PDB file of C-alpha atoms in Angstrom:
ATOM      1  CA  GLN T   1     -37.922 -31.171 -22.173  1.00  0.00           C
ATOM      2  CA  GLY T   2     -41.074 -29.228 -22.647  1.00  0.00           C
ATOM      3  CA  PRO T   3     -44.657 -30.475 -22.835  1.00  0.00           C
ATOM      4  CA  LYS T   4     -44.467 -30.512 -26.654  1.00  0.00           C
ATOM      5  CA  GLU T   5     -41.613 -33.048 -26.634  1.00  0.00           C
ATOM      6  CA  VAL T   6     -43.387 -35.256 -24.084  1.00  0.00           C
ATOM      7  CA  ASP T   7     -46.558 -35.111 -26.201  1.00  0.00           C
ATOM      8  CA  ARG T   8     -44.639 -36.380 -29.239  1.00  0.00           C
ATOM      9  CA  LEU T   9     -43.239 -39.282 -27.235  1.00  0.00           C
ATOM     10  CA  LYS T  10     -46.698 -40.116 -25.848  1.00  0.00           C
ATOM     11  CA  ARG T  11     -48.265 -39.837 -29.306  1.00  0.00           C
ATOM     12  CA  TRP T  12     -45.980 -42.498 -30.820  1.00  0.00           C
ATOM     13  CA  TYR T  13     -44.900 -44.508 -27.752  1.00  0.00           C
ATOM     14  CA  GLY T  14     -47.442 -43.760 -24.986  1.00  0.00           C
ATOM     15  CA  SER T  15     -48.478 -47.389 -24.464  1.00  0.00           C
ATOM     16  CA  LEU T  16     -47.437 -50.830 -25.669  1.00  0.00           C
ATOM     17  CA  PRO T  17     -50.274 -51.099 -28.242  1.00  0.00           C
ATOM     18  CA  ARG T  18     -49.505 -47.578 -29.514  1.00  0.00           C
ATOM     19  CA  THR T  19     -45.782 -48.409 -29.753  1.00  0.00           C
ATOM     20  CA  MET T  20     -46.576 -51.581 -31.721  1.00  0.00           C
ATOM     21  CA  LEU T  21     -48.856 -49.607 -34.038  1.00  0.00           C
ATOM     22  CA  SER T  22     -46.179 -46.947 -34.534  1.00  0.00           C
ATOM     23  CA  LEU T  23     -43.589 -49.569 -35.441  1.00  0.00           C
ATOM     24  CA  PHE T  24     -46.017 -51.250 -37.836  1.00  0.00           C
ATOM     25  CA  GLU T  25     -46.814 -47.904 -39.446  1.00  0.00           C
ATOM     26  CA  GLY T  26     -43.099 -47.267 -39.861  1.00  0.00           C
ATOM     27  CA  LEU T  27     -42.586 -50.668 -41.494  1.00  0.00           C
ATOM     28  CA  THR T  28     -45.457 -50.205 -43.930  1.00  0.00           C
ATOM     29  CA  SER T  29     -44.665 -46.565 -44.722  1.00  0.00           C
ATOM     30  CA  GLY T  30     -47.813 -45.365 -43.006  1.00  0.00           C
ATOM     31  CA  VAL T  31     -45.655 -42.956 -41.018  1.00  0.00           C
ATOM     32  CA  SER T  32     -42.277 -41.522 -41.945  1.00  0.00           C
ATOM     33  CA  TRP T  33     -39.349 -43.043 -40.088  1.00  0.00           C
ATOM     34  CA  ASP T  34     -38.209 -39.506 -39.364  1.00  0.00           C
ATOM     35  CA  GLU T  35     -41.415 -38.748 -37.446  1.00  0.00           C
ATOM     36  CA  LEU T  36     -40.965 -41.889 -35.366  1.00  0.00           C
ATOM     37  CA  ILE T  37     -37.234 -41.647 -34.772  1.00  0.00           C
ATOM     38  CA  GLU T  38     -36.863 -37.898 -34.089  1.00  0.00           C
ATOM     39  CA  PRO T  39     -38.528 -37.859 -30.629  1.00  0.00           C
ATOM     40  CA  LEU T  40     -36.445 -40.877 -29.575  1.00  0.00           C
ATOM     41  CA  ILE T  41     -33.178 -39.229 -30.613  1.00  0.00           C
ATOM     42  CA  SER T  42     -33.896 -35.737 -29.294  1.00  0.00           C
ATOM     43  CA  GLU T  43     -35.770 -36.608 -26.095  1.00  0.00           C
ATOM     44  CA  ILE T  44     -34.231 -39.875 -24.893  1.00  0.00           C
ATOM     45  CA  SER T  45     -30.957 -40.875 -26.576  1.00  0.00           C
ATOM     46  CA  PRO T  46     -29.351 -40.974 -30.031  1.00  0.00           C
ATOM     47  CA  TRP T  47     -28.691 -44.652 -29.366  1.00  0.00           C
ATOM     48  CA  LEU T  48     -32.435 -45.302 -29.505  1.00  0.00           C
ATOM     49  CA  GLY T  49     -32.326 -43.914 -33.048  1.00  0.00           C
ATOM     50  CA  VAL T  50     -29.620 -46.431 -33.929  1.00  0.00           C
ATOM     51  CA  LEU T  51     -31.612 -49.218 -32.281  1.00  0.00           C
ATOM     52  CA  PHE T  52     -34.783 -48.144 -34.123  1.00  0.00           C
ATOM     53  CA  PHE T  53     -32.973 -48.115 -37.491  1.00  0.00           C
ATOM     54  CA  THR T  54     -31.320 -51.480 -36.808  1.00  0.00           C
ATOM     55  CA  TRP T  55     -34.635 -53.075 -35.836  1.00  0.00           C
ATOM     56  CA  MET T  56     -36.445 -51.676 -38.906  1.00  0.00           C
ATOM     57  CA  ALA T  57     -33.667 -52.782 -41.274  1.00  0.00           C
ATOM     58  CA  PHE T  58     -33.628 -56.274 -39.745  1.00  0.00           C
ATOM     59  CA  VAL T  59     -37.403 -56.710 -39.968  1.00  0.00           C
ATOM     60  CA  ILE T  60     -37.605 -55.394 -43.534  1.00  0.00           C
ATOM     61  CA  LEU T  61     -34.762 -57.643 -44.702  1.00  0.00           C
ATOM     62  CA  ALA T  62     -36.274 -60.636 -42.901  1.00  0.00           C
ATOM     63  CA  VAL T  63     -39.674 -60.058 -44.507  1.00  0.00           C
ATOM     64  CA  MET T  64     -38.094 -59.590 -47.944  1.00  0.00           C
ATOM     65  CA  ASN T  65     -36.108 -62.788 -47.445  1.00  0.00           C
ATOM     66  CA  VAL T  66     -39.230 -64.797 -46.524  1.00  0.00           C
ATOM     67  CA  VAL T  67     -41.205 -63.394 -49.454  1.00  0.00           C
ATOM     68  CA  THR T  68     -38.348 -64.061 -51.875  1.00  0.00           C
ATOM     69  CA  ALA T  69     -37.802 -67.588 -50.545  1.00  0.00           C
ATOM     70  CA  THR T  70     -41.504 -68.375 -50.867  1.00  0.00           C
ATOM     71  CA  PHE T  71     -41.594 -67.093 -54.430  1.00  0.00           C
ATOM     72  CA  VAL T  72     -38.454 -68.999 -55.433  1.00  0.00           C
ATOM     73  CA  GLN T  73     -39.684 -72.233 -53.816  1.00  0.00           C
ATOM     74  CA  GLN T  74     -43.027 -72.021 -55.600  1.00  0.00           C
ATOM     75  CA  SER T  75     -41.258 -71.327 -58.884  1.00  0.00           C
ATOM     76  CA  ILE T  76     -38.982 -74.337 -58.435  1.00  0.00           C
ATOM     77  CA  GLU T  77     -41.926 -76.603 -57.592  1.00  0.00           C
ATOM     78  CA  ARG T  78     -43.908 -75.337 -60.585  1.00  0.00           C
ATOM     79  CA  ALA T  79     -40.934 -75.857 -62.898  1.00  0.00           C
ATOM     80  CA  ALA T  80     -40.532 -79.435 -61.612  1.00  0.00           C
ATOM     81  CA  GLN T  81     -44.232 -80.116 -62.239  1.00  0.00           C
ATOM     82  CA  MET T  82     -43.975 -78.684 -65.744  1.00  0.00           C
ATOM     83  CA  LYS T  83     -40.856 -80.757 -66.455  1.00  0.00           C
ATOM     84  CA  GLU T  84     -42.582 -83.916 -65.215  1.00  0.00           C
ATOM     85  CA  ALA T  85     -45.634 -83.204 -67.381  1.00  0.00           C
ATOM     86  CA  GLN T  86     -43.357 -82.596 -70.370  1.00  0.00           C
ATOM     87  CA  LYS T  87     -41.615 -85.937 -69.777  1.00  0.00           C
ATOM     88  CA  VAL T  88     -44.954 -87.761 -69.640  1.00  0.00           C
ATOM     89  CA  THR T  89     -46.058 -86.042 -72.857  1.00  0.00           C
ATOM     90  CA  GLN T  90     -42.748 -86.890 -74.538  1.00  0.00           C
ATOM     91  CA  ALA T  91     -42.956 -90.544 -73.454  1.00  0.00           C
ATOM     92  CA  THR T  92     -46.584 -90.765 -74.631  1.00  0.00           C
ATOM     93  CA  SER T  93     -45.704 -89.267 -78.019  1.00  0.00           C
ATOM     94  CA  LEU T  94     -42.743 -91.599 -78.401  1.00  0.00           C
ATOM     95  CA  PHE T  95     -44.845 -94.652 -77.547  1.00  0.00           C
ATOM     96  CA  GLN T  96     -47.442 -93.632 -80.125  1.00  0.00           C
ATOM     97  CA  ALA T  97     -44.723 -93.079 -82.745  1.00  0.00           C
ATOM     98  CA  LEU T  98     -43.155 -96.474 -82.022  1.00  0.00           C
ATOM     99  CA  ASP T  99     -46.484 -98.309 -81.976  1.00  0.00           C
ATOM    100  CA  VAL T 100     -46.871 -98.197 -85.751  1.00  0.00           C
ATOM    101  CA  ASP T 101     -49.651-100.803 -85.853  1.00  0.00           C
ATOM    102  CA  GLN T 102     -51.470 -98.998 -83.000  1.00  0.00           C
ATOM    103  CA  SER T 103     -51.881-102.219 -81.045  1.00  0.00           C
ATOM    104  CA  GLY T 104     -51.179-100.586 -77.682  1.00  0.00           C
ATOM    105  CA  ILE T 105     -47.932-102.532 -77.335  1.00  0.00           C
ATOM    106  CA  ILE T 106     -44.471-102.138 -78.773  1.00  0.00           C
ATOM    107  CA  THR T 107     -41.911-104.799 -79.543  1.00  0.00           C
ATOM    108  CA  PHE T 108     -38.162-104.532 -79.780  1.00  0.00           C
ATOM    109  CA  GLY T 109     -38.502-104.777 -83.561  1.00  0.00           C
ATOM    110  CA  GLU T 110     -40.621-101.613 -83.576  1.00  0.00           C
ATOM    111  CA  ILE T 111     -38.026 -99.800 -81.466  1.00  0.00           C
ATOM    112  CA  GLU T 112     -35.170-101.109 -83.613  1.00  0.00           C
ATOM    113  CA  ASN T 113     -36.872 -99.803 -86.774  1.00  0.00           C
ATOM    114  CA  HIS T 114     -36.974 -96.295 -85.261  1.00  0.00           C
ATOM    115  CA  LEU T 115     -33.511 -96.085 -83.662  1.00  0.00           C
ATOM    116  CA  GLU T 116     -32.371 -93.536 -86.239  1.00  0.00           C
ATOM    117  CA  SER T 117     -35.378 -91.234 -85.776  1.00  0.00           C
ATOM    118  CA  ALA T 118     -34.862 -87.897 -84.056  1.00  0.00           C
ATOM    119  CA  ALA T 119     -37.642 -88.557 -81.524  1.00  0.00           C
ATOM    120  CA  VAL T 120     -36.072 -91.821 -80.340  1.00  0.00           C
ATOM    121  CA  ARG T 121     -32.576 -90.311 -80.157  1.00  0.00           C
ATOM    122  CA  GLU T 122     -33.921 -87.323 -78.194  1.00  0.00           C
ATOM    123  CA  PHE T 123     -35.750 -89.644 -75.806  1.00  0.00           C
ATOM    124  CA  PHE T 124     -32.634 -91.728 -75.182  1.00  0.00           C
ATOM    125  CA  ARG T 125     -30.633 -88.526 -74.646  1.00  0.00           C
ATOM    126  CA  SER T 126     -33.221 -87.226 -72.145  1.00  0.00           C
ATOM    127  CA  ILE T 127     -32.871 -90.340 -69.981  1.00  0.00           C
ATOM    128  CA  ASP T 128     -29.062 -90.391 -70.338  1.00  0.00           C
ATOM    129  CA  VAL T 129     -28.987 -93.732 -72.142  1.00  0.00           C
ATOM    130  CA  ASP T 130     -27.009 -94.419 -75.291  1.00  0.00           C
ATOM    131  CA  VAL T 131     -29.011 -95.664 -78.286  1.00  0.00           C
ATOM    132  CA  SER T 132     -26.696 -98.688 -78.441  1.00  0.00           C
ATOM    133  CA  GLU T 133     -28.252 -99.850 -75.161  1.00  0.00           C
ATOM    134  CA  ALA T 134     -31.728-100.070 -76.700  1.00  0.00           C
ATOM    135  CA  ARG T 135     -32.014-103.830 -76.163  1.00  0.00           C
ATOM    136  CA  LEU T 136     -31.055-103.530 -72.510  1.00  0.00           C
ATOM    137  CA  LEU T 137     -33.545-100.703 -72.068  1.00  0.00           C
ATOM    138  CA  PHE T 138     -36.280-102.746 -73.757  1.00  0.00           C
ATOM    139  CA  ASP T 139     -35.572-105.722 -71.489  1.00  0.00           C
ATOM    140  CA  MET T 140     -35.731-103.492 -68.428  1.00  0.00           C
ATOM    141  CA  LEU T 141     -38.995-101.867 -69.487  1.00  0.00           C
ATOM    142  CA  ASP T 142     -40.534-105.262 -70.268  1.00  0.00           C
ATOM    143  CA  ALA T 143     -41.395-105.926 -66.620  1.00  0.00           C
ATOM    144  CA  ASP T 144     -43.348-109.139 -67.309  1.00  0.00           C
ATOM    145  CA  ASN T 145     -40.784-110.596 -69.799  1.00  0.00           C
ATOM    146  CA  SER T 146     -43.475-110.961 -72.463  1.00  0.00           C
ATOM    147  CA  GLY T 147     -41.326-109.551 -75.277  1.00  0.00           C
ATOM    148  CA  GLU T 148     -43.801-106.694 -75.565  1.00  0.00           C
ATOM    149  CA  ILE T 149     -44.131-103.445 -73.696  1.00  0.00           C
ATOM    150  CA  GLN T 150     -47.572-102.133 -72.889  1.00  0.00           C
ATOM    151  CA  PHE T 151     -48.086 -98.386 -72.527  1.00  0.00           C
ATOM    152  CA  THR T 152     -48.285 -98.538 -68.720  1.00  0.00           C
ATOM    153  CA  GLU T 153     -45.022-100.514 -68.531  1.00  0.00           C
ATOM    154  CA  PHE T 154     -43.388 -98.057 -70.908  1.00  0.00           C
ATOM    155  CA  LEU T 155     -44.567 -94.958 -69.074  1.00  0.00           C
ATOM    156  CA  SER T 156     -43.733 -96.159 -65.553  1.00  0.00           C
ATOM    157  CA  GLY T 157     -40.351 -97.482 -66.702  1.00  0.00           C
ATOM    158  CA  CYS T 158     -39.488 -94.249 -68.475  1.00  0.00           C
ATOM    159  CA  MET T 159     -40.407 -92.162 -65.451  1.00  0.00           C
ATOM    160  CA  ARG T 160     -38.193 -94.313 -63.228  1.00  0.00           C
ATOM    161  CA  LEU T 161     -35.290 -93.879 -65.637  1.00  0.00           C
ATOM    162  CA  GLN T 162     -35.293 -90.082 -65.562  1.00  0.00           C
ATOM    163  CA  GLY T 163     -32.191 -88.556 -64.034  1.00  0.00           C
ATOM    164  CA  PRO T 164     -28.552 -89.492 -64.053  1.00  0.00           C
ATOM    165  CA  ALA T 165     -27.220 -92.372 -66.093  1.00  0.00           C
ATOM    166  CA  LYS T 166     -26.820 -94.396 -62.894  1.00  0.00           C
ATOM    167  CA  ALA T 167     -30.609 -94.837 -62.790  1.00  0.00           C
ATOM    168  CA  ILE T 168     -30.487 -97.384 -65.603  1.00  0.00           C
ATOM    169  CA  ASP T 169     -27.936 -99.395 -63.636  1.00  0.00           C
ATOM    170  CA  MET T 170     -30.202 -99.388 -60.586  1.00  0.00           C
ATOM    171  CA  VAL T 171     -33.182-100.567 -62.624  1.00  0.00           C
ATOM    172  CA  LEU T 172     -31.066-103.384 -64.068  1.00  0.00           C
ATOM    173  CA  VAL T 173     -29.942-104.443 -60.586  1.00  0.00           C
ATOM    174  CA  MET T 174     -33.557-104.406 -59.377  1.00  0.00           C
ATOM    175  CA  ARG T 175     -34.630-106.552 -62.322  1.00  0.00           C
ATOM    176  CA  GLU T 176     -31.837-109.083 -61.823  1.00  0.00           C
ATOM    177  CA  LEU T 177     -32.584-109.249 -58.110  1.00  0.00           C
ATOM    178  CA  ARG T 178     -36.275-109.862 -58.836  1.00  0.00           C
ATOM    179  CA  GLU T 179     -35.380-112.665 -61.278  1.00  0.00           C
ATOM    180  CA  ALA T 180     -32.970-114.227 -58.785  1.00  0.00           C
ATOM    181  CA  ILE T 181     -35.579-114.246 -56.038  1.00  0.00           C
ATOM    182  CA  ALA T 182     -38.318-115.707 -58.252  1.00  0.00           C
TER     183      ALA T 182
END
């Protein structure tokens, strides 16, 4: 080992801060891995080259994994927000289509008159409810048993019914329980 080899080791690994900087430079392609690894292999041990490579590969894969996971999570959350907004828009449009007299309320008669329309069928399909259960759905959405559904009742009821078909059963159980208690 001549002074030139020792100088290369000191240049990249002469102190803890310098070693940390060298490793960071290697990770961010500020310095070639070959420049960093060559003095370790030739002057100390080939096993340090293996350790260096293993550490770099681990850190790079870990960083890529975190970045990818963050991106995917944000995408999933954004998609859920967009889907929720679309459901609200769809429910609002359906309410307006059903409320023919524009009174701000809908009755079962208004729903019954539109059961064959594409918008109503699509809405029922989106909440996993068969059109034949329209009366049951109306009764569940009519929270105050007035025989009319106001927009707020309709919207909150529709949002609760999103998801698997079992949701409608749960809403029915909640309604019956509320009636039994009252």
